[in-house]
Coordinates of C-alpha atoms in Angstrom, one line a residue:
Chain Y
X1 CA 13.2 -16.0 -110.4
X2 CA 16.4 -15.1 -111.2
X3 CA 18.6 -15.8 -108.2
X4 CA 22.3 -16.0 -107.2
X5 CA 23.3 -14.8 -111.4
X6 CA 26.2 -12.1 -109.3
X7 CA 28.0 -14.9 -107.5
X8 CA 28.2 -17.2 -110.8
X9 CA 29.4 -13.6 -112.4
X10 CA 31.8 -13.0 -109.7
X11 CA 33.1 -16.4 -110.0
X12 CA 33.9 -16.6 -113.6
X13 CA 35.3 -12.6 -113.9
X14 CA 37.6 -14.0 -110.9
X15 CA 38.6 -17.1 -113.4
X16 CA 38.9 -14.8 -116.2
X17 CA 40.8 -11.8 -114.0
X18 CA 43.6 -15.0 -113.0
X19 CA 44.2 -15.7 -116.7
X20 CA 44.0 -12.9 -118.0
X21 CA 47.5 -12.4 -119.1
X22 CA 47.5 -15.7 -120.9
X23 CA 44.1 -14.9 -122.4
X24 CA 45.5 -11.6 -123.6
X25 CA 47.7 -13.3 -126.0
X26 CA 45.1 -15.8 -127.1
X27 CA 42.7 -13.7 -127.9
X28 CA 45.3 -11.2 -129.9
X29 CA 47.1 -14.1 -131.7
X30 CA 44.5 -14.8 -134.5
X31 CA 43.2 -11.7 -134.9
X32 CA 47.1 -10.2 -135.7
X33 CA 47.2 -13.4 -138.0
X34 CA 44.4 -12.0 -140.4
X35 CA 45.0 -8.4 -140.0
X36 CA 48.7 -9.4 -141.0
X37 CA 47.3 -11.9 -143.8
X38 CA 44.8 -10.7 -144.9
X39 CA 44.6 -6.9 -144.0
X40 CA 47.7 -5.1 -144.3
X41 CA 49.4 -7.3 -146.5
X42 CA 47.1 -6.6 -149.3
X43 CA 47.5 -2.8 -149.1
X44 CA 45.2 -0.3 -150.0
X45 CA 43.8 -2.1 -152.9
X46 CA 41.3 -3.7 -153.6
X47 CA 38.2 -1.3 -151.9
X48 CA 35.4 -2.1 -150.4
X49 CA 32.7 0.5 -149.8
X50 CA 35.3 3.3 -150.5
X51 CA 37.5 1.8 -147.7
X52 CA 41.0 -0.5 -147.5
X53 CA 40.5 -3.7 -147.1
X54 CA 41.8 -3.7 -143.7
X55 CA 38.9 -1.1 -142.6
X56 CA 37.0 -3.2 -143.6
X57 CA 38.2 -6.5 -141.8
X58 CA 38.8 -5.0 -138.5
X59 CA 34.8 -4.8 -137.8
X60 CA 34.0 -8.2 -138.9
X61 CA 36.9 -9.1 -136.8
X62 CA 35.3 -7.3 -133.8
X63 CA 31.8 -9.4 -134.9
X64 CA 33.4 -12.4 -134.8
X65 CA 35.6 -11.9 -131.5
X66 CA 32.2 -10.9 -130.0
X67 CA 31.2 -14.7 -130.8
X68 CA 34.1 -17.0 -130.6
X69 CA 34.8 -14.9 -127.1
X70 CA 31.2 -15.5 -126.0
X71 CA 31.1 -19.0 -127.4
X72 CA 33.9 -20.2 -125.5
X73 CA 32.5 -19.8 -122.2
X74 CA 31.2 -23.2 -123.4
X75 CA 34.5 -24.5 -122.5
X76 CA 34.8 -22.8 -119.2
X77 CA 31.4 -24.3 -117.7
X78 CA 32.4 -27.9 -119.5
X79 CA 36.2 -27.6 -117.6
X80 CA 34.2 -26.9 -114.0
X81 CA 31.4 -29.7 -115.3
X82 CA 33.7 -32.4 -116.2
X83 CA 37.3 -31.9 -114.9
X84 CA 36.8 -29.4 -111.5
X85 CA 33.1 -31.0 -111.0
X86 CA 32.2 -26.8 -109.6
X87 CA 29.5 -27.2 -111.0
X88 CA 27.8 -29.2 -108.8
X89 CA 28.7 -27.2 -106.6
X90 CA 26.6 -24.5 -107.8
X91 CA 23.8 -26.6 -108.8
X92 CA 23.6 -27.4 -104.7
X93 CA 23.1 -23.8 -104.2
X94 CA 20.0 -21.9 -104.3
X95 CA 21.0 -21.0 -107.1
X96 CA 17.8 -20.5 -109.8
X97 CA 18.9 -21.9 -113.6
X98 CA 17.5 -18.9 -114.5
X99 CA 20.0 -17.0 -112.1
X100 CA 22.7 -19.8 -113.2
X101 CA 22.3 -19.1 -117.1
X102 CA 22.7 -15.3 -117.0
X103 CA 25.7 -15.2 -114.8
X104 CA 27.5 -17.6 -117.2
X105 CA 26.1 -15.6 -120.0
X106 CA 27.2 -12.0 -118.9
X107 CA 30.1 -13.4 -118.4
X108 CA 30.3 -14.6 -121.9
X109 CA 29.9 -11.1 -122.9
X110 CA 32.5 -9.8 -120.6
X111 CA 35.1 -12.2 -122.5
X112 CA 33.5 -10.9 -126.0
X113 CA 34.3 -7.4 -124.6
X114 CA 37.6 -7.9 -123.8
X115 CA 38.0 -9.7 -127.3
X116 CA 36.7 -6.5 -129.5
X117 CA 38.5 -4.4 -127.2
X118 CA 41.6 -6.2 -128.4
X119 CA 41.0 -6.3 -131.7
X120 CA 40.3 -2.8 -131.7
X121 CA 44.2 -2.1 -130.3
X122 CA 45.8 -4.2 -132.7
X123 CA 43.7 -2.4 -135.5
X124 CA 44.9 0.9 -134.1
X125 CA 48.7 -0.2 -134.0
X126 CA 47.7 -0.9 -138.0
X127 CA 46.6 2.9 -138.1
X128 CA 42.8 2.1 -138.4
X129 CA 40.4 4.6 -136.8
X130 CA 36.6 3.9 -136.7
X131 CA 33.4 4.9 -135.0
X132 CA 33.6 2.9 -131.9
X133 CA 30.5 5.0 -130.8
X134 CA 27.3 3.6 -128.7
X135 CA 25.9 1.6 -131.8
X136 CA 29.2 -0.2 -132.4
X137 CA 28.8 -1.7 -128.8
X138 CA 25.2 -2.3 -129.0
X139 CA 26.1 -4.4 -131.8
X140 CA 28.7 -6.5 -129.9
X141 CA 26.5 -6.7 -126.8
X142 CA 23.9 -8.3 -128.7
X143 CA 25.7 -10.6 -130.8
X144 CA 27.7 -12.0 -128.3
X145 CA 24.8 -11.9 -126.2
X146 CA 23.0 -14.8 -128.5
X147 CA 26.3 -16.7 -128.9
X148 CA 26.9 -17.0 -125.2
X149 CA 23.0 -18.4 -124.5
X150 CA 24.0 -20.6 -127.0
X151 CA 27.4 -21.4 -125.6
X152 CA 25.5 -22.1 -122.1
X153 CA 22.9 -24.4 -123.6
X154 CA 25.2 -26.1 -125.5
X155 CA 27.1 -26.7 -122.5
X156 CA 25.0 -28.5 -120.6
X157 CA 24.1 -30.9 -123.3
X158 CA 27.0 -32.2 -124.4
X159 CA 28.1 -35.2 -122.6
X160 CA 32.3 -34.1 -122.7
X161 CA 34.6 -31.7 -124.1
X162 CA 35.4 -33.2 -127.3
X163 CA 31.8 -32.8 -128.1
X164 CA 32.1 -29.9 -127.4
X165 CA 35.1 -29.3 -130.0
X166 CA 33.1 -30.6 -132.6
X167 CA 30.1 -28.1 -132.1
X168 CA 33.0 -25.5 -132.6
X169 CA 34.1 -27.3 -135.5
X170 CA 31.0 -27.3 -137.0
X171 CA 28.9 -24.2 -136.2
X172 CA 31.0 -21.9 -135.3
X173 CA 34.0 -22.1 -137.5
X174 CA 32.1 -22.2 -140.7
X175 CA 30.2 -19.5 -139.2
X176 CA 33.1 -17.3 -138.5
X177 CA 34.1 -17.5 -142.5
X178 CA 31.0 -17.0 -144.0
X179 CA 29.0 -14.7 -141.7
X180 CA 30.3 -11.7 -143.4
X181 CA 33.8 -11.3 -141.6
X182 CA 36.4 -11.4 -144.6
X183 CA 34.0 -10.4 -147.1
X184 CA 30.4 -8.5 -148.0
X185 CA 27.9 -10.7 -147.9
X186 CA 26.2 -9.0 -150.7
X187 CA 28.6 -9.8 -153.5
X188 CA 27.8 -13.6 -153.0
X189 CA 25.3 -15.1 -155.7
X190 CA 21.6 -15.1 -154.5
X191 CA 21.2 -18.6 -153.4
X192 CA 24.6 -18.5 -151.1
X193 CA 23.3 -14.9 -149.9
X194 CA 20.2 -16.5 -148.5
X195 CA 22.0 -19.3 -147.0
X196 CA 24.2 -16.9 -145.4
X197 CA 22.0 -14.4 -144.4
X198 CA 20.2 -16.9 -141.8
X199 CA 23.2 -17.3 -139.8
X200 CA 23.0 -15.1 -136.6
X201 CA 27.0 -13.6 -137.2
X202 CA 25.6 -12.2 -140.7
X203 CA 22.9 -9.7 -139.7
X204 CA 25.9 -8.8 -136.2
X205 CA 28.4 -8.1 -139.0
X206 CA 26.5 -6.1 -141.0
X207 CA 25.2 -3.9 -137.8
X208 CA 28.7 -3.9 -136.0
X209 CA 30.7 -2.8 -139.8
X210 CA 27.7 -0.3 -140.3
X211 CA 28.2 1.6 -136.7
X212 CA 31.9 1.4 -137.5
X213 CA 31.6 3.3 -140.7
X214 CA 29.4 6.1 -139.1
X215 CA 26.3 5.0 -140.6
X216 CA 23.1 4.2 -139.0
X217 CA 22.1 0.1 -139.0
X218 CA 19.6 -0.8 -139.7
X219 CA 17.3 -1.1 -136.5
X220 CA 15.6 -4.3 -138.1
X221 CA 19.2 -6.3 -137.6
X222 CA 19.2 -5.5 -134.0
X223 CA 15.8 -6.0 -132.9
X224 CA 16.5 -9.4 -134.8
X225 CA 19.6 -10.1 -132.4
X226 CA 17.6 -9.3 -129.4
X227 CA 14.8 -11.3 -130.2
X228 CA 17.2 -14.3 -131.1
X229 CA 18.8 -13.6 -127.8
X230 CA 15.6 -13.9 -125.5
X231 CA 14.5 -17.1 -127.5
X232 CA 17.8 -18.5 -126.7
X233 CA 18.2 -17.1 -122.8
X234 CA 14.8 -19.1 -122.8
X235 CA 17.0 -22.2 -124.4
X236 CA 19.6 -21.8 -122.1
X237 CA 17.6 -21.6 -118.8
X238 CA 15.7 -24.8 -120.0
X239 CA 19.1 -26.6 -120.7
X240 CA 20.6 -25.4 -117.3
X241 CA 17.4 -27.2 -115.6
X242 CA 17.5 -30.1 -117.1
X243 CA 21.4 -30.9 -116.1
X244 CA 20.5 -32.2 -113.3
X245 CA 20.3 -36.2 -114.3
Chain H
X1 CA 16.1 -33.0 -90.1
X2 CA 15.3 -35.6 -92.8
X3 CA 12.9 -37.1 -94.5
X4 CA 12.7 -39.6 -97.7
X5 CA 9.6 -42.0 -98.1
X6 CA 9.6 -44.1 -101.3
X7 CA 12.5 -42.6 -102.7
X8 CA 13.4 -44.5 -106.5
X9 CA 16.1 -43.6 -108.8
X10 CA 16.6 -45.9 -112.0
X11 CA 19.4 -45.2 -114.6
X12 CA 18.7 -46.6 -117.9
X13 CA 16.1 -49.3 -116.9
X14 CA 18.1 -50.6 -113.7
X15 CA 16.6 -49.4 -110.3
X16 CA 19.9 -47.0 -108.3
X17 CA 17.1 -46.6 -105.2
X18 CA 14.4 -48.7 -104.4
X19 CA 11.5 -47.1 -102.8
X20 CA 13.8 -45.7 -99.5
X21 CA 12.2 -44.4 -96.6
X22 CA 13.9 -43.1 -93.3
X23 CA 13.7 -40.3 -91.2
X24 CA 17.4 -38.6 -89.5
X25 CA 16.5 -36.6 -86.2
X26 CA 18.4 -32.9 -86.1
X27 CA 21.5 -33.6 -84.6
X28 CA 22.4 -36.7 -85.0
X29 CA 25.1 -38.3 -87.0
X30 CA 23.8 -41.0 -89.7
X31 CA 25.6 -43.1 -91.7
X32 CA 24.9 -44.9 -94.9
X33 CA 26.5 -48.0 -95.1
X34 CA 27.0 -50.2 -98.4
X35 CA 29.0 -51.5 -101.1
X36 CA 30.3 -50.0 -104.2
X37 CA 27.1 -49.5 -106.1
X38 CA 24.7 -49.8 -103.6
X39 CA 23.0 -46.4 -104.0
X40 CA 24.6 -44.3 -101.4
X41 CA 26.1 -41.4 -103.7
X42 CA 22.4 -41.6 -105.8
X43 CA 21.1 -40.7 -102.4
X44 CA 23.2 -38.1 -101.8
X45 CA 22.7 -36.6 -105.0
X46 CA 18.7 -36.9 -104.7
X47 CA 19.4 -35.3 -101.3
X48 CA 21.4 -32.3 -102.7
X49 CA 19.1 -31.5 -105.4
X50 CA 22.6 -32.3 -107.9
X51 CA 19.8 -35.7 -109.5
X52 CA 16.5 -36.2 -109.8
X53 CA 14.4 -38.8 -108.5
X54 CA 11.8 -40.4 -110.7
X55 CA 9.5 -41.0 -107.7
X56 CA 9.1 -40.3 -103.7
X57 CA 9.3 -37.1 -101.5
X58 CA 12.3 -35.6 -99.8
X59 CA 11.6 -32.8 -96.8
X60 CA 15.2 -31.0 -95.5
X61 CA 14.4 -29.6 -91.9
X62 CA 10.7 -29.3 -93.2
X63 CA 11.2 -27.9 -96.9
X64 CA 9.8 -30.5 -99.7
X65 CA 12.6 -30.7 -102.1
X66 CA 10.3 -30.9 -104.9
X67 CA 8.0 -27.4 -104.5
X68 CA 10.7 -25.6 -102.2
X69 CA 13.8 -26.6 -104.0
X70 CA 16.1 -22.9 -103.4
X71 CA 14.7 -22.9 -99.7
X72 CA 15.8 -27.2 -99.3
X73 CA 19.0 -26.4 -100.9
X74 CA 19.6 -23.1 -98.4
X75 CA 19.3 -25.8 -95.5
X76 CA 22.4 -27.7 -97.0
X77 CA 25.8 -28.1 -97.1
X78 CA 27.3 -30.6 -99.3
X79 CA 30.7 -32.5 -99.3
X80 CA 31.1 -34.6 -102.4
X81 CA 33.2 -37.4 -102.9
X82 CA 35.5 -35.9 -105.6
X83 CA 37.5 -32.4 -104.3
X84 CA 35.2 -30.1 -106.5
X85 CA 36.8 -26.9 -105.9
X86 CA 38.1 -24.4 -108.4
X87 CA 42.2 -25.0 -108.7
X88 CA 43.0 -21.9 -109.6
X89 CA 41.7 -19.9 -107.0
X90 CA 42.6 -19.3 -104.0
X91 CA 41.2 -20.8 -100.7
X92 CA 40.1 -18.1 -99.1
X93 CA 38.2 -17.0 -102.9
X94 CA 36.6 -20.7 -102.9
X95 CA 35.0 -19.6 -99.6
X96 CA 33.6 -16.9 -100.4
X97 CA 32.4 -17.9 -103.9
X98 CA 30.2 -19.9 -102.1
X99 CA 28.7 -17.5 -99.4
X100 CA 28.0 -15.6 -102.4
X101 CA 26.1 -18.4 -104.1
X102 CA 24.2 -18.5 -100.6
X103 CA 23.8 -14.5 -100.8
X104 CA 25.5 -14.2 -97.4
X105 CA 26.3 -10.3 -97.4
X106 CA 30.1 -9.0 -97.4
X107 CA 31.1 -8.3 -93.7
X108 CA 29.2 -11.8 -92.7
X109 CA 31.1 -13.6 -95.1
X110 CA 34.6 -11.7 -94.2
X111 CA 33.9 -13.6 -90.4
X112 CA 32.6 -16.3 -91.5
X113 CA 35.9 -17.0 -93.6
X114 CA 38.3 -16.7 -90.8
X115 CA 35.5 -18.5 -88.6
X116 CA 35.2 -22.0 -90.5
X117 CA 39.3 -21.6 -91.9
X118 CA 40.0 -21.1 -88.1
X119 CA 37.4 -24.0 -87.2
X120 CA 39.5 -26.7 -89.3
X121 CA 42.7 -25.5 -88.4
X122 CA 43.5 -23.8 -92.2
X123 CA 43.9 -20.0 -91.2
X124 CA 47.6 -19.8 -92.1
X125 CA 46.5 -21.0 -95.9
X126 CA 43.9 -18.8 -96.8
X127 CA 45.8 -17.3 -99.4
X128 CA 47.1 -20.3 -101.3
X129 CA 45.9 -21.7 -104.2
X130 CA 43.7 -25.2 -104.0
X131 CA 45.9 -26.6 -106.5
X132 CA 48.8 -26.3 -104.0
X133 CA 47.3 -28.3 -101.1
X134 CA 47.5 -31.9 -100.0
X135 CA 44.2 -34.2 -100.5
X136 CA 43.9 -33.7 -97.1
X137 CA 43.9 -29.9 -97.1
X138 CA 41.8 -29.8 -100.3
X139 CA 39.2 -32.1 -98.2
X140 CA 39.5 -30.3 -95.5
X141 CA 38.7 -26.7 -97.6
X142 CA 35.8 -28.4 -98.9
X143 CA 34.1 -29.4 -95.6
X144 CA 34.8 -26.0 -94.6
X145 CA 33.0 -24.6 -97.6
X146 CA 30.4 -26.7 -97.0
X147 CA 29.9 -25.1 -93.5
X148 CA 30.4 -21.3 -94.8
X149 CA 26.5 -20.6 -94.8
X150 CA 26.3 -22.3 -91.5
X151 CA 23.9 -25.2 -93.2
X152 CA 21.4 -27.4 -90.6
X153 CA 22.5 -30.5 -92.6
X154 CA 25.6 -31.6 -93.7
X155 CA 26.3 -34.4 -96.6
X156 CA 29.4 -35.9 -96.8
X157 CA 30.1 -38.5 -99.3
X158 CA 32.8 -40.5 -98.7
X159 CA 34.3 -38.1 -96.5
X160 CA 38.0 -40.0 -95.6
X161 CA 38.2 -41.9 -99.4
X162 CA 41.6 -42.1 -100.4
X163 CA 42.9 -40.0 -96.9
X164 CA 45.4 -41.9 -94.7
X165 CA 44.9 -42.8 -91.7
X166 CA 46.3 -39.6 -89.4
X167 CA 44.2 -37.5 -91.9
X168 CA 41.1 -39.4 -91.7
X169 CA 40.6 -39.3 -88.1
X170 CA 41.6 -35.5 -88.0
X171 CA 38.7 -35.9 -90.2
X172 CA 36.8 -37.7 -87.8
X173 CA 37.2 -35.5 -84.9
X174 CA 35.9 -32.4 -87.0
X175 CA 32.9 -34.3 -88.2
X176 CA 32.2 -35.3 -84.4
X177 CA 32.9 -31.3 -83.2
X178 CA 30.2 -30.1 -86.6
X179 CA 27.7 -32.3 -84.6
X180 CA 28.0 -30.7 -81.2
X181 CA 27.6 -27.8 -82.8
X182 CA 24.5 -28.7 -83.8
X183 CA 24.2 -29.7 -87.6
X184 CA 23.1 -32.7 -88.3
X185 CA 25.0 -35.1 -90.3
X186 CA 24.4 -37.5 -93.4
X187 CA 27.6 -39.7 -94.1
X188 CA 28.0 -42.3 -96.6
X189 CA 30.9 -44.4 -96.2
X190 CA 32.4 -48.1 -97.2
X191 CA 34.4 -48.0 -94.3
X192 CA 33.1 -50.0 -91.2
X193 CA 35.4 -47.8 -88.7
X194 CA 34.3 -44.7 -90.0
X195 CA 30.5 -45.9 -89.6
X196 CA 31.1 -47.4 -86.1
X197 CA 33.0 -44.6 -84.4
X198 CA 31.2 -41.5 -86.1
X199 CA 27.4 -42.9 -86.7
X200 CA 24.5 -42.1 -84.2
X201 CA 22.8 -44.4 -86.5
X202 CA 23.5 -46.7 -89.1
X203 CA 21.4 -48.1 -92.2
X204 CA 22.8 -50.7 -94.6
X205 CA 22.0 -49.9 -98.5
X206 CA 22.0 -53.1 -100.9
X207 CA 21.5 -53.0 -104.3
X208 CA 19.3 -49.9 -103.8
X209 CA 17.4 -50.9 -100.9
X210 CA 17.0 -50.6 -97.6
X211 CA 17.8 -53.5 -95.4
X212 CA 18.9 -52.7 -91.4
X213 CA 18.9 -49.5 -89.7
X214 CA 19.6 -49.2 -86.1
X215 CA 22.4 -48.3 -83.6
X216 CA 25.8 -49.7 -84.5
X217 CA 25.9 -51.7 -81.3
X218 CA 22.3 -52.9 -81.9
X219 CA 23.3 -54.2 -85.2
X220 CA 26.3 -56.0 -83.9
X221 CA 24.9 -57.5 -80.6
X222 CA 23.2 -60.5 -82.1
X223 CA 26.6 -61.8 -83.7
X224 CA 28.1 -61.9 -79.7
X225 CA 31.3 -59.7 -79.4
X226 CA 34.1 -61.4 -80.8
X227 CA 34.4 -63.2 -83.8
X228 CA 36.3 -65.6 -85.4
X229 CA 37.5 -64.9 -88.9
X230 CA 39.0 -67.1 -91.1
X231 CA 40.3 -64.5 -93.7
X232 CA 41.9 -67.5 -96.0
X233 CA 38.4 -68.4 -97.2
X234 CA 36.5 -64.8 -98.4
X235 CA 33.7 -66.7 -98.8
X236 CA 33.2 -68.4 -95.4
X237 CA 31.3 -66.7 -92.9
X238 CA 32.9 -65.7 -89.1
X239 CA 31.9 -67.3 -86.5
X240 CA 31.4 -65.5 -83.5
X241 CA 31.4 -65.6 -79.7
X242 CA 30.3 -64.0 -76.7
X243 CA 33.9 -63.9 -75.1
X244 CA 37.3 -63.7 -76.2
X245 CA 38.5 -67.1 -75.1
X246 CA 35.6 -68.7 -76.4
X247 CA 36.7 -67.3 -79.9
X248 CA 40.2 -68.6 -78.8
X249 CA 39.1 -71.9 -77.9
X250 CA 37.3 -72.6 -81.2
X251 CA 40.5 -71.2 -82.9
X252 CA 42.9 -73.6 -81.6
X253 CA 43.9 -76.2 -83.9
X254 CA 42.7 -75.0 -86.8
X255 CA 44.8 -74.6 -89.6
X256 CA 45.1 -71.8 -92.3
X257 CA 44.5 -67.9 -91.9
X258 CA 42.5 -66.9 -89.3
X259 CA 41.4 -63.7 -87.4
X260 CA 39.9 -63.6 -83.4
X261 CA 38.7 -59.8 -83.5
X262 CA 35.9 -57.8 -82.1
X263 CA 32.5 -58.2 -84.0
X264 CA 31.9 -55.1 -86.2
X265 CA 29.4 -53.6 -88.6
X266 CA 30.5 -56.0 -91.3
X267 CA 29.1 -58.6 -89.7
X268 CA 26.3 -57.7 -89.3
X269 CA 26.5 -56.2 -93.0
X270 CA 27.1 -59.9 -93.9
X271 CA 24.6 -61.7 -92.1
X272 CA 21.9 -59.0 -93.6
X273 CA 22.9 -59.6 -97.1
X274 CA 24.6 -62.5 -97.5
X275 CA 27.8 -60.7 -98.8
X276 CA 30.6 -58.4 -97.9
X277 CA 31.3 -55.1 -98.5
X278 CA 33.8 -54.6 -100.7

């Protein structure tokens, strides 16, 4: 049974509502680095799809806000775990890990929110104007959906926070370059396309930069996403319950 | 109340608990005596549902642990030994946090709030941050968080660790006023005092087992009521005495650092296993 997931919601929105100032300019730091970088300093040459360069960058952006965001809820639940110990706390609760996991994990996706929303400002001070429609969202709901079940399970198996750095450092970094953000997937040769194409940011981007163009996505990429998110809510709730040593 | 038959807990081969049974009426303040190390925070832990134990049953006011975990844990409040509380909030949002986590509804929790902040004399601060207070304050926050959902059992691990002396007996006298209100209450503590003045009960843990449990005074009454203590020499036993002058008597003369005080639970800790309990 799911039990008690609104009060580990409430908890971390209240986290996330005290920092949000400083979060604000964390989250739009990196983001205004590429745009500037890579986007608007490269003009409106070369094309892609018939669009600037920067059109094209500020939905991959949004795709891979929606995971770093969600991912790093991985560092919240490690901060109450190892330095606050709150999470024992909660674990003493009738709490369900059920109920646990998809508090932490909606509130993953209320960071990724925030994240695209703020990417889609700074792209709007830069004069770009997209379909932010119902699809668009769907897109970033799912995607950072999957990367926060990931960031909870993850969580609870790493033993301290520099482990955790490293599984940054290793999936989700590389993840972030080459799950089509700063460039189509499909001009890669075949062998790197199929490598690519397994990583879960790839089929996001492609959905997310599709509903941002005005097109239709494929309904294939997202019924992939949610399928890849129930198997790793399942992950995630199994992780949560075996935390306790 | 509660109840642990058989209780083990090993970590990496070594045994933490070895097979611990014992039963704590409701109401009654019991206090879990032993070293460093001796299993008393593995207890708790089993207790609180925060660690698992590998074998043995654990009922909290008649809920198996094991097949009613959410209902065992809904009986509890727990204290632990470090201040787990979130810094950046404030205390009054720590409270309710965790009448959320025990789905108290809104206007119960709004009393309850100014009841338990009012109960250990924190009402003025209810808007400050954790990370602002004394140890004391934070300790005393988290004993009152621990009583938001008005819990039948209370653990408190290490309650006074680290707390001076004024602090810890204000912390004292609020564990003593939790039991006349009726909760019952499972202490673990390395200080004698604590266990002497607070405890109902007392049961000594060493090296993961169980090995007195009784009254404090029927503990001490076979060691007489004063004792010599020749606190030069760790390693040689008091000696001890039915009357003062007695222990005065045998004192005289003797050369090097010695002690005539009252017989207490260390004693009896010491003639039980051989060693002290630091």
């Amino acid at each position: 049974m799911i039990r008690g997931w609104r009060a580990v919601y409430y908890r971390e929105t209240l986290i996330l509502r005290r920092r949000l100032r400083r979060l604000s300019v964390s989250m739009a730091v990196s983001p205004l680095l590429y745009i500037v970088a890579f986007g608007y300093a490269m003009g409106p040459e070369p094309r892609f799809d018939g669009r600037t360069y920067l059109e094209f960058l500020i939905p991959g952006l949004a795709a891979m806000a929606s995971m770093t965001q969600a991912w790093a809820v991985a560092s919240e639940i490690n901060i109450s775990r190892f330095y606050h110990k709150v999470f024992e706390e909660i674990q003493a609760a009738p709490v369900s890990p059920a109920g646990y996991a998809l508090g932490e994990v909606l509130a993953g996706v209320t960071r990724a929110f925030l994240g695209v929303a703020m990417i889609l400002g700074l792209g709007f001070l830069f004069g770009v104007r997209g379909c932010w429609g119902p699809l668009f969202w769907l897109g970033v709901f799912l995607n950072s959906f999957v990367f926060a079940c990931l960031a909870v399970a993850m969580a609870m198996v790493v033993k301290s926070h520099a482990d955790q750095s490293m599984l940054t450092s290793l999936v989700i970094t590389p993840m972030a370059f080459l799950g089509g953000t700063f460039f189509p997937v499909d001009r890669l040769p075949d062998w790197a396309r199929t490598a690519v194409s397994v990583l879960p940011l790839t089929p996001a981007s492609k959905a997310i930069r599709a509903a941002a163009f005005g097109r239709a996505p494929d309904p294939g990429l997202f019924l992939l996403l949610g399928l890849l998110g129930l198997i790793l809510f399942g992950l995630a709730v199994y992780c949560v319950r075996l935390a306790r040593d | 109340m509660i109840l642990m038959d058989g209780l083990r807990k090993a970590y990496k081969g070594r045994e933490a608990l070895c097979g611990v049974s014992l039963a704590v009426a409701a109401g009654e303040i019991f206090a879990y005596l032993g070293p460093n190390g001796a299993g008393k925070t593995t207890t708790i832990r089993i207790l609180s549902g925060l660690t698992r134990r590998i074998q043995g049953k654990v009922e909290l006011n008649g809920f198996d642990l094991a097949a009613q975990g959410v209902e065992a844990r809904a009986q509890c409040g727990v204290v632990a030994q470090t201040i787990n509380l979130d810094q950046d909030l404030t205390v009054r949002e720590n409270l309710d946090i965790h009448g959320r986590l025990f789905a108290m509804p809104a206007i119960a929790r709004r009393s309850r709030i100014a009841e338990v902040l009012d109960y250990v004399e924190l009402a003025e601060r209810d808007g400050s941050l954790v990370k602002d207070l004394s140890g004391g304050l934070k300790r005393r926050v988290t004993i009152a968080r621990a009583l938001m959902h008005e819990p039948a059992i209370l653990f408190l691990d290490e309650p006074t660790v680290g707390l001076d002396p004024n602090i810890r007996r204000r912390i004292w006298a609020l564990i003593k006023k939790i039991q006349r209100d009726g909760s019952t209450v499972f202490l673990t503590t390395h200080y004698i005092e604590e266990a002497e003045f607070l405890a109902d009960r007392v049961a000594f843990l060493d090296h993961g087992r169980l090995v007195a449990l009784d009254t404090p005074e029927n503990l001490m009454r076979p060691y007489g009521v004063w004792a010599f203590d020749p606190v030069h020499d760790a390693d040689q036993a008091p000696a001890f005495f039915p009357t003062r002058q007695q222990a005065n008597d045998y004192a005289s003369g003797r050369e090097g650092g010695f002690l005539v005080r009252r017989v207490n639970l260390e004693d009896a800790f010491r003639a039980a296993t051989g060693r002290r309990l630091e």
